[in-house]
Amino acid sequence: MPAAEGIALRSLLYCRLSIFLLGLWLPLSLPAEPLRLYSQEYPPVNFSIAGEPAGMAVDLVRELARRSDQPITLEMVPWARAYREVLTQPNAGLFVTMRTAERENLFQWVGPITVNITSFYGLSRSAPRIDSLDDARHHGEIAIPRDWYSHQLLLAEGFSNLRPVPGPDMVVQMLKHGRVKLMVMDNLGLPAYLARGGLDEDEVKLLFSFLRSYSYIAFSSQTAPALVARWQAELDGMKRDGSFAAIHQKWLLGAEMPGLRALP
């Protein structure tokens, strides 16, 4: 081989080797894009303390991120904004949200995280008797958090006496001050919202339970399916090794824990 051709060949091999080594190095040196996670005020599952995210689901997603080696950002925002962001943005997730037939194909799901029982409640001293959904239609306006799954479900059931308001805090205030005789709330958030609203638990009576549902982390449809599958696998692992139970009982002592998987 002539000397010039040998030099050219060595240069070509050196160039290809450099490109190969660079390809090996880049994935290790560039951090993964942070996963943007949105949540809303829903104590004790997810809420903020002095501006910092806290709660059962917050502890859980942080541990899932650690186990998945996935950088994340957490932001507490109003429900409507969180829902809109995750509907339209890649690499984004919303927690916690109820997995329903209507939402099934809009998101990718990791869970279940909590079991929620939604009911009609009234003030103990003046609560009407409610034994069915039909009974609830005939007792004036019902305060309910706007756009929550319970609101959507009762609208689908033909309720015309709902009074949707921006959130559970206002729902409690409307019941407390007699502006409505009934409110809709789920069992997990009820104690915290009553305390924030200045009501003792014995001042409010459970009248009729109408919905059992499971909450999940909802990832946008544009998020990589492999990432979603990894988070589901890590959650299943936490349920098997007891670490999920430890987090759940820390925040939701006595509440029913979900199993490995549940249908919508």
PDB file of C-alpha atoms in Angstrom:
ATOM      1  CA  MET A   1       0.000   0.000   0.000  1.00  0.00           C
ATOM      2  CA  PRO A   2       1.452   3.415  -0.931  1.00  0.00           C
ATOM      3  CA  ALA A   3       2.316   5.668   2.013  1.00  0.00           C
ATOM      4  CA  ALA A   4      -0.246   8.307   1.023  1.00  0.00           C
ATOM      5  CA  GLU A   5      -3.059   5.757   0.866  1.00  0.00           C
ATOM      6  CA  GLY A   6      -2.003   4.341   4.243  1.00  0.00           C
ATOM      7  CA  ILE A   7      -2.137   7.765   5.853  1.00  0.00           C
ATOM      8  CA  ALA A   8      -5.574   8.428   4.327  1.00  0.00           C
ATOM      9  CA  LEU A   9      -6.885   5.064   5.558  1.00  0.00           C
ATOM     10  CA  ARG A  10      -5.602   5.653   9.070  1.00  0.00           C
ATOM     11  CA  SER A  11      -7.189   9.107   9.081  1.00  0.00           C
ATOM     12  CA  LEU A  12     -10.524   7.656   7.984  1.00  0.00           C
ATOM     13  CA  LEU A  13     -10.400   4.942  10.658  1.00  0.00           C
ATOM     14  CA  TYR A  14      -9.466   7.515  13.319  1.00  0.00           C
ATOM     15  CA  CYS A  15     -12.378   9.717  12.269  1.00  0.00           C
ATOM     16  CA  ARG A  16     -14.866   6.823  12.408  1.00  0.00           C
ATOM     17  CA  LEU A  17     -13.521   5.728  15.799  1.00  0.00           C
ATOM     18  CA  SER A  18     -13.899   9.267  17.153  1.00  0.00           C
ATOM     19  CA  ILE A  19     -17.490   9.458  15.958  1.00  0.00           C
ATOM     20  CA  PHE A  20     -18.241   6.056  17.522  1.00  0.00           C
ATOM     21  CA  LEU A  21     -16.732   7.058  20.879  1.00  0.00           C
ATOM     22  CA  LEU A  22     -18.581  10.360  20.784  1.00  0.00           C
ATOM     23  CA  GLY A  23     -21.825   8.466  20.247  1.00  0.00           C
ATOM     24  CA  LEU A  24     -21.113   6.375  23.329  1.00  0.00           C
ATOM     25  CA  TRP A  25     -20.258   9.408  25.434  1.00  0.00           C
ATOM     26  CA  LEU A  26     -23.119  11.749  24.560  1.00  0.00           C
ATOM     27  CA  PRO A  27     -26.026   9.751  26.090  1.00  0.00           C
ATOM     28  CA  LEU A  28     -24.083   9.444  29.313  1.00  0.00           C
ATOM     29  CA  SER A  29     -23.076  13.074  29.542  1.00  0.00           C
ATOM     30  CA  LEU A  30     -26.355  14.762  28.548  1.00  0.00           C
ATOM     31  CA  PRO A  31     -29.052  14.565  31.263  1.00  0.00           C
ATOM     32  CA  ALA A  32     -32.505  13.331  30.339  1.00  0.00           C
ATOM     33  CA  GLU A  33     -35.081  16.065  29.730  1.00  0.00           C
ATOM     34  CA  PRO A  34     -36.965  16.688  32.989  1.00  0.00           C
ATOM     35  CA  LEU A  35     -40.449  15.250  33.134  1.00  0.00           C
ATOM     36  CA  ARG A  36     -42.892  18.060  33.918  1.00  0.00           C
ATOM     37  CA  LEU A  37     -45.370  16.966  36.569  1.00  0.00           C
ATOM     38  CA  TYR A  38     -48.405  19.059  37.508  1.00  0.00           C
ATOM     39  CA  SER A  39     -50.635  18.715  40.532  1.00  0.00           C
ATOM     40  CA  GLN A  40     -53.333  20.642  42.368  1.00  0.00           C
ATOM     41  CA  GLU A  41     -54.408  21.341  45.935  1.00  0.00           C
ATOM     42  CA  TYR A  42     -55.995  18.136  47.179  1.00  0.00           C
ATOM     43  CA  PRO A  43     -54.773  17.448  50.741  1.00  0.00           C
ATOM     44  CA  PRO A  44     -53.512  15.109  52.018  1.00  0.00           C
ATOM     45  CA  VAL A  45     -52.850  13.424  48.654  1.00  0.00           C
ATOM     46  CA  ASN A  46     -51.160  16.391  46.972  1.00  0.00           C
ATOM     47  CA  PHE A  47     -50.946  19.956  48.246  1.00  0.00           C
ATOM     48  CA  SER A  48     -48.418  22.643  49.159  1.00  0.00           C
ATOM     49  CA  ILE A  49     -46.823  23.687  52.439  1.00  0.00           C
ATOM     50  CA  ALA A  50     -45.186  27.124  52.367  1.00  0.00           C
ATOM     51  CA  GLY A  51     -45.134  26.886  48.605  1.00  0.00           C
ATOM     52  CA  GLU A  52     -43.519  23.435  48.492  1.00  0.00           C
ATOM     53  CA  PRO A  53     -45.312  20.350  47.127  1.00  0.00           C
ATOM     54  CA  ALA A  54     -46.209  17.770  49.780  1.00  0.00           C
ATOM     55  CA  GLY A  55     -48.537  14.849  50.358  1.00  0.00           C
ATOM     56  CA  MET A  56     -48.932  11.148  49.705  1.00  0.00           C
ATOM     57  CA  ALA A  57     -48.789  11.335  45.899  1.00  0.00           C
ATOM     58  CA  VAL A  58     -45.915  13.836  45.964  1.00  0.00           C
ATOM     59  CA  ASP A  59     -43.823  11.465  48.081  1.00  0.00           C
ATOM     60  CA  LEU A  60     -44.755   8.666  45.719  1.00  0.00           C
ATOM     61  CA  VAL A  61     -43.829  10.409  42.449  1.00  0.00           C
ATOM     62  CA  ARG A  62     -40.529  11.570  43.890  1.00  0.00           C
ATOM     63  CA  GLU A  63     -39.657   7.997  44.817  1.00  0.00           C
ATOM     64  CA  LEU A  64     -40.778   6.736  41.401  1.00  0.00           C
ATOM     65  CA  ALA A  65     -38.578   9.364  39.745  1.00  0.00           C
ATOM     66  CA  ARG A  66     -35.624   8.330  41.909  1.00  0.00           C
ATOM     67  CA  ARG A  67     -36.057   4.653  41.089  1.00  0.00           C
ATOM     68  CA  SER A  68     -36.480   5.433  37.390  1.00  0.00           C
ATOM     69  CA  ASP A  69     -33.471   7.789  37.353  1.00  0.00           C
ATOM     70  CA  GLN A  70     -35.768  10.393  35.817  1.00  0.00           C
ATOM     71  CA  PRO A  71     -35.324  14.124  36.548  1.00  0.00           C
ATOM     72  CA  ILE A  72     -38.639  15.858  37.227  1.00  0.00           C
ATOM     73  CA  THR A  73     -40.124  19.251  37.929  1.00  0.00           C
ATOM     74  CA  LEU A  74     -43.172  19.589  40.186  1.00  0.00           C
ATOM     75  CA  GLU A  75     -45.631  22.457  39.921  1.00  0.00           C
ATOM     76  CA  MET A  76     -48.830  23.074  41.883  1.00  0.00           C
ATOM     77  CA  VAL A  77     -51.378  24.783  39.616  1.00  0.00           C
ATOM     78  CA  PRO A  78     -55.170  24.997  39.273  1.00  0.00           C
ATOM     79  CA  TRP A  79     -56.798  21.813  37.992  1.00  0.00           C
ATOM     80  CA  ALA A  80     -57.969  23.291  34.678  1.00  0.00           C
ATOM     81  CA  ARG A  81     -54.470  24.486  33.782  1.00  0.00           C
ATOM     82  CA  ALA A  82     -52.846  21.194  34.775  1.00  0.00           C
ATOM     83  CA  TYR A  83     -55.343  19.230  32.702  1.00  0.00           C
ATOM     84  CA  ARG A  84     -54.829  21.495  29.680  1.00  0.00           C
ATOM     85  CA  GLU A  85     -51.025  21.318  29.883  1.00  0.00           C
ATOM     86  CA  VAL A  86     -50.947  17.539  29.990  1.00  0.00           C
ATOM     87  CA  LEU A  87     -53.473  17.230  27.172  1.00  0.00           C
ATOM     88  CA  THR A  88     -51.272  19.269  24.852  1.00  0.00           C
ATOM     89  CA  GLN A  89     -47.631  18.956  25.950  1.00  0.00           C
ATOM     90  CA  PRO A  90     -45.096  16.132  25.535  1.00  0.00           C
ATOM     91  CA  ASN A  91     -43.132  14.747  28.470  1.00  0.00           C
ATOM     92  CA  ALA A  92     -45.762  15.833  30.997  1.00  0.00           C
ATOM     93  CA  GLY A  93     -47.919  14.226  33.668  1.00  0.00           C
ATOM     94  CA  LEU A  94     -50.814  15.123  35.969  1.00  0.00           C
ATOM     95  CA  PHE A  95     -51.420  13.621  39.396  1.00  0.00           C
ATOM     96  CA  VAL A  96     -53.693  12.554  40.814  1.00  0.00           C
ATOM     97  CA  THR A  97     -56.588  12.159  38.405  1.00  0.00           C
ATOM     98  CA  MET A  98     -59.424   9.688  38.086  1.00  0.00           C
ATOM     99  CA  ARG A  99     -59.156   7.176  35.267  1.00  0.00           C
ATOM    100  CA  THR A 100     -62.463   7.112  33.450  1.00  0.00           C
ATOM    101  CA  ALA A 101     -63.814   5.742  30.191  1.00  0.00           C
ATOM    102  CA  GLU A 102     -64.085   9.291  28.808  1.00  0.00           C
ATOM    103  CA  ARG A 103     -60.424  10.040  29.583  1.00  0.00           C
ATOM    104  CA  GLU A 104     -59.004   6.605  28.790  1.00  0.00           C
ATOM    105  CA  ASN A 105     -57.636   7.385  25.331  1.00  0.00           C
ATOM    106  CA  LEU A 106     -56.521  10.930  26.158  1.00  0.00           C
ATOM    107  CA  PHE A 107     -53.666   9.903  28.445  1.00  0.00           C
ATOM    108  CA  GLN A 108     -51.265   7.123  29.377  1.00  0.00           C
ATOM    109  CA  TRP A 109     -51.865   5.814  32.885  1.00  0.00           C
ATOM    110  CA  VAL A 110     -49.735   4.763  35.854  1.00  0.00           C
ATOM    111  CA  GLY A 111     -51.481   3.466  38.951  1.00  0.00           C
ATOM    112  CA  PRO A 112     -53.726   2.996  40.728  1.00  0.00           C
ATOM    113  CA  ILE A 113     -52.603   5.285  43.541  1.00  0.00           C
ATOM    114  CA  THR A 114     -55.693   5.796  45.716  1.00  0.00           C
ATOM    115  CA  VAL A 115     -59.208   4.430  46.151  1.00  0.00           C
ATOM    116  CA  ASN A 116     -61.777   7.221  46.436  1.00  0.00           C
ATOM    117  CA  ILE A 117     -65.380   7.037  47.639  1.00  0.00           C
ATOM    118  CA  THR A 118     -67.481  10.037  46.600  1.00  0.00           C
ATOM    119  CA  SER A 119     -70.680  10.856  48.497  1.00  0.00           C
ATOM    120  CA  PHE A 120     -73.333  13.424  49.262  1.00  0.00           C
ATOM    121  CA  TYR A 121     -72.858  15.122  52.629  1.00  0.00           C
ATOM    122  CA  GLY A 122     -75.001  17.519  54.676  1.00  0.00           C
ATOM    123  CA  LEU A 123     -74.828  19.316  57.993  1.00  0.00           C
ATOM    124  CA  SER A 124     -75.647  16.860  60.782  1.00  0.00           C
ATOM    125  CA  ARG A 125     -78.214  19.179  62.348  1.00  0.00           C
ATOM    126  CA  SER A 126     -80.265  19.667  59.190  1.00  0.00           C
ATOM    127  CA  ALA A 127     -79.294  16.999  56.663  1.00  0.00           C
ATOM    128  CA  PRO A 128     -82.102  15.565  54.529  1.00  0.00           C
ATOM    129  CA  ARG A 129     -82.419  11.844  54.009  1.00  0.00           C
ATOM    130  CA  ILE A 130     -80.754  10.722  50.775  1.00  0.00           C
ATOM    131  CA  ASP A 131     -81.033   7.062  49.755  1.00  0.00           C
ATOM    132  CA  SER A 132     -80.456   7.345  46.009  1.00  0.00           C
ATOM    133  CA  LEU A 133     -79.368   9.645  43.213  1.00  0.00           C
ATOM    134  CA  ASP A 134     -83.027  10.405  42.541  1.00  0.00           C
ATOM    135  CA  ASP A 135     -83.453  11.629  46.120  1.00  0.00           C
ATOM    136  CA  ALA A 136     -80.541  14.049  45.637  1.00  0.00           C
ATOM    137  CA  ARG A 137     -82.271  15.670  42.668  1.00  0.00           C
ATOM    138  CA  HIS A 138     -85.033  17.043  44.897  1.00  0.00           C
ATOM    139  CA  HIS A 139     -83.196  18.894  47.662  1.00  0.00           C
ATOM    140  CA  GLY A 140     -82.189  22.188  46.117  1.00  0.00           C
ATOM    141  CA  GLU A 141     -78.757  23.110  44.852  1.00  0.00           C
ATOM    142  CA  ILE A 142     -75.811  20.785  45.432  1.00  0.00           C
ATOM    143  CA  ALA A 143     -72.328  22.310  45.832  1.00  0.00           C
ATOM    144  CA  ILE A 144     -69.707  20.403  43.842  1.00  0.00           C
ATOM    145  CA  PRO A 145     -66.126  21.113  42.634  1.00  0.00           C
ATOM    146  CA  ARG A 146     -66.289  22.273  39.041  1.00  0.00           C
ATOM    147  CA  ASP A 147     -64.992  19.851  36.384  1.00  0.00           C
ATOM    148  CA  TRP A 148     -64.117  17.110  38.847  1.00  0.00           C
ATOM    149  CA  TYR A 149     -65.106  13.638  37.731  1.00  0.00           C
ATOM    150  CA  SER A 150     -68.042  13.643  40.170  1.00  0.00           C
ATOM    151  CA  HIS A 151     -69.332  16.813  38.491  1.00  0.00           C
ATOM    152  CA  GLN A 152     -69.027  15.275  35.032  1.00  0.00           C
ATOM    153  CA  LEU A 153     -70.722  12.061  36.161  1.00  0.00           C
ATOM    154  CA  LEU A 154     -73.721  13.797  37.752  1.00  0.00           C
ATOM    155  CA  LEU A 155     -74.141  16.003  34.700  1.00  0.00           C
ATOM    156  CA  ALA A 156     -74.228  12.832  32.602  1.00  0.00           C
ATOM    157  CA  GLU A 157     -76.892  11.505  34.990  1.00  0.00           C
ATOM    158  CA  GLY A 158     -79.066  14.489  34.123  1.00  0.00           C
ATOM    159  CA  PHE A 159     -78.685  16.519  37.342  1.00  0.00           C
ATOM    160  CA  SER A 160     -79.938  20.063  36.864  1.00  0.00           C
ATOM    161  CA  ASN A 161     -79.500  21.260  40.474  1.00  0.00           C
ATOM    162  CA  LEU A 162     -75.705  21.260  40.672  1.00  0.00           C
ATOM    163  CA  ARG A 163     -73.872  24.375  41.859  1.00  0.00           C
ATOM    164  CA  PRO A 164     -70.322  23.964  40.506  1.00  0.00           C
ATOM    165  CA  VAL A 165     -67.702  26.116  42.259  1.00  0.00           C
ATOM    166  CA  PRO A 166     -63.933  26.519  41.787  1.00  0.00           C
ATOM    167  CA  GLY A 167     -62.856  24.022  44.449  1.00  0.00           C
ATOM    168  CA  PRO A 168     -63.597  21.999  47.595  1.00  0.00           C
ATOM    169  CA  ASP A 169     -62.854  24.872  49.986  1.00  0.00           C
ATOM    170  CA  MET A 170     -65.755  26.847  48.552  1.00  0.00           C
ATOM    171  CA  VAL A 171     -67.950  23.733  48.562  1.00  0.00           C
ATOM    172  CA  VAL A 172     -67.443  23.430  52.340  1.00  0.00           C
ATOM    173  CA  GLN A 173     -68.116  27.137  52.883  1.00  0.00           C
ATOM    174  CA  MET A 174     -71.387  26.969  50.993  1.00  0.00           C
ATOM    175  CA  LEU A 175     -72.582  24.072  53.147  1.00  0.00           C
ATOM    176  CA  LYS A 176     -71.337  25.663  56.376  1.00  0.00           C
ATOM    177  CA  HIS A 177     -73.214  28.922  55.764  1.00  0.00           C
ATOM    178  CA  GLY A 178     -76.434  27.269  54.634  1.00  0.00           C
ATOM    179  CA  ARG A 179     -76.271  28.310  51.006  1.00  0.00           C
ATOM    180  CA  VAL A 180     -76.816  24.657  50.030  1.00  0.00           C
ATOM    181  CA  LYS A 181     -78.146  21.635  51.913  1.00  0.00           C
ATOM    182  CA  LEU A 182     -75.917  19.126  50.136  1.00  0.00           C
ATOM    183  CA  MET A 183     -72.331  18.965  48.979  1.00  0.00           C
ATOM    184  CA  VAL A 184     -70.347  16.378  47.042  1.00  0.00           C
ATOM    185  CA  MET A 185     -66.949  15.337  48.415  1.00  0.00           C
ATOM    186  CA  ASP A 186     -64.734  12.272  48.488  1.00  0.00           C
ATOM    187  CA  ASN A 187     -63.579  10.519  51.631  1.00  0.00           C
ATOM    188  CA  LEU A 188     -59.852  11.224  51.280  1.00  0.00           C
ATOM    189  CA  GLY A 189     -60.044  14.992  51.003  1.00  0.00           C
ATOM    190  CA  LEU A 190     -62.998  15.518  53.328  1.00  0.00           C
ATOM    191  CA  PRO A 191     -61.189  15.762  56.718  1.00  0.00           C
ATOM    192  CA  ALA A 192     -58.656  18.328  55.496  1.00  0.00           C
ATOM    193  CA  TYR A 193     -61.243  20.507  53.755  1.00  0.00           C
ATOM    194  CA  LEU A 194     -63.548  20.463  56.780  1.00  0.00           C
ATOM    195  CA  ALA A 195     -60.672  21.513  59.041  1.00  0.00           C
ATOM    196  CA  ARG A 196     -59.695  24.310  56.653  1.00  0.00           C
ATOM    197  CA  GLY A 197     -63.323  25.431  56.568  1.00  0.00           C
ATOM    198  CA  GLY A 198     -63.754  25.484  60.352  1.00  0.00           C
ATOM    199  CA  LEU A 199     -66.073  22.468  60.615  1.00  0.00           C
ATOM    200  CA  ASP A 200     -65.609  19.465  62.891  1.00  0.00           C
ATOM    201  CA  GLU A 201     -66.126  16.077  61.285  1.00  0.00           C
ATOM    202  CA  ASP A 202     -69.113  15.331  63.544  1.00  0.00           C
ATOM    203  CA  GLU A 203     -70.854  18.457  62.218  1.00  0.00           C
ATOM    204  CA  VAL A 204     -71.125  16.847  58.774  1.00  0.00           C
ATOM    205  CA  LYS A 205     -73.045  13.667  57.955  1.00  0.00           C
ATOM    206  CA  LEU A 206     -72.432  11.203  55.143  1.00  0.00           C
ATOM    207  CA  LEU A 207     -75.778  10.714  53.406  1.00  0.00           C
ATOM    208  CA  PHE A 208     -75.276   8.562  50.325  1.00  0.00           C
ATOM    209  CA  SER A 209     -72.200   7.195  48.527  1.00  0.00           C
ATOM    210  CA  PHE A 210     -72.545   6.970  44.756  1.00  0.00           C
ATOM    211  CA  LEU A 211     -69.071   6.591  43.255  1.00  0.00           C
ATOM    212  CA  ARG A 212     -66.018   4.391  43.836  1.00  0.00           C
ATOM    213  CA  SER A 213     -63.034   5.375  41.715  1.00  0.00           C
ATOM    214  CA  TYR A 214     -59.264   4.999  41.407  1.00  0.00           C
ATOM    215  CA  SER A 215     -56.752   7.785  40.959  1.00  0.00           C
ATOM    216  CA  TYR A 216     -53.708   7.585  38.689  1.00  0.00           C
ATOM    217  CA  ILE A 217     -50.837   9.582  37.275  1.00  0.00           C
ATOM    218  CA  ALA A 218     -51.996  10.660  33.806  1.00  0.00           C
ATOM    219  CA  PHE A 219     -49.157  11.120  31.298  1.00  0.00           C
ATOM    220  CA  SER A 220     -49.660  12.985  28.035  1.00  0.00           C
ATOM    221  CA  SER A 221     -50.157  10.896  24.925  1.00  0.00           C
ATOM    222  CA  GLN A 222     -46.915  12.427  23.540  1.00  0.00           C
ATOM    223  CA  THR A 223     -44.794  11.108  26.436  1.00  0.00           C
ATOM    224  CA  ALA A 224     -42.531   8.169  25.541  1.00  0.00           C
ATOM    225  CA  PRO A 225     -44.398   4.897  26.213  1.00  0.00           C
ATOM    226  CA  ALA A 226     -41.175   3.346  27.513  1.00  0.00           C
ATOM    227  CA  LEU A 227     -41.000   5.980  30.257  1.00  0.00           C
ATOM    228  CA  VAL A 228     -44.611   5.331  31.239  1.00  0.00           C
ATOM    229  CA  ALA A 229     -44.010   1.565  31.300  1.00  0.00           C
ATOM    230  CA  ARG A 230     -40.934   2.076  33.506  1.00  0.00           C
ATOM    231  CA  TRP A 231     -42.927   4.118  36.014  1.00  0.00           C
ATOM    232  CA  GLN A 232     -45.679   1.499  36.105  1.00  0.00           C
ATOM    233  CA  ALA A 233     -43.125  -1.247  36.688  1.00  0.00           C
ATOM    234  CA  GLU A 234     -41.492   0.723  39.504  1.00  0.00           C
ATOM    235  CA  LEU A 235     -44.896   1.389  41.113  1.00  0.00           C
ATOM    236  CA  ASP A 236     -45.724  -2.316  40.962  1.00  0.00           C
ATOM    237  CA  GLY A 237     -42.357  -3.009  42.579  1.00  0.00           C
ATOM    238  CA  MET A 238     -43.094  -0.554  45.390  1.00  0.00           C
ATOM    239  CA  LYS A 239     -46.389  -2.296  46.063  1.00  0.00           C
ATOM    240  CA  ARG A 240     -44.616  -5.650  46.255  1.00  0.00           C
ATOM    241  CA  ASP A 241     -41.759  -4.507  48.514  1.00  0.00           C
ATOM    242  CA  GLY A 242     -43.934  -2.594  50.992  1.00  0.00           C
ATOM    243  CA  SER A 243     -42.623   0.899  50.285  1.00  0.00           C
ATOM    244  CA  PHE A 244     -45.911   1.987  48.692  1.00  0.00           C
ATOM    245  CA  ALA A 245     -47.817   0.865  51.804  1.00  0.00           C
ATOM    246  CA  ALA A 246     -45.448   2.878  54.017  1.00  0.00           C
ATOM    247  CA  ILE A 247     -46.107   6.081  52.065  1.00  0.00           C
ATOM    248  CA  HIS A 248     -49.855   5.424  51.840  1.00  0.00           C
ATOM    249  CA  GLN A 249     -50.218   4.781  55.580  1.00  0.00           C
ATOM    250  CA  LYS A 250     -48.118   7.830  56.484  1.00  0.00           C
ATOM    251  CA  TRP A 251     -50.667  10.134  54.846  1.00  0.00           C
ATOM    252  CA  LEU A 252     -53.863   8.072  54.572  1.00  0.00           C
ATOM    253  CA  LEU A 253     -53.871   5.943  57.686  1.00  0.00           C
ATOM    254  CA  GLY A 254     -56.845   3.588  57.669  1.00  0.00           C
ATOM    255  CA  ALA A 255     -57.840   4.309  54.069  1.00  0.00           C
ATOM    256  CA  GLU A 256     -58.204   1.443  51.604  1.00  0.00           C
ATOM    257  CA  MET A 257     -55.084   0.808  49.518  1.00  0.00           C
ATOM    258  CA  PRO A 258     -55.341  -0.108  45.839  1.00  0.00           C
ATOM    259  CA  GLY A 259     -53.917  -3.359  44.534  1.00  0.00           C
ATOM    260  CA  LEU A 260     -51.466  -3.776  41.684  1.00  0.00           C
ATOM    261  CA  ARG A 261     -53.885  -2.958  38.893  1.00  0.00           C
ATOM    262  CA  ALA A 262     -57.505  -1.843  38.620  1.00  0.00           C
ATOM    263  CA  LEU A 263     -59.785  -1.353  35.678  1.00  0.00           C
ATOM    264  CA  PRO A 264     -61.076   2.177  34.941  1.00  0.00           C
TER     265      PRO A 264
END
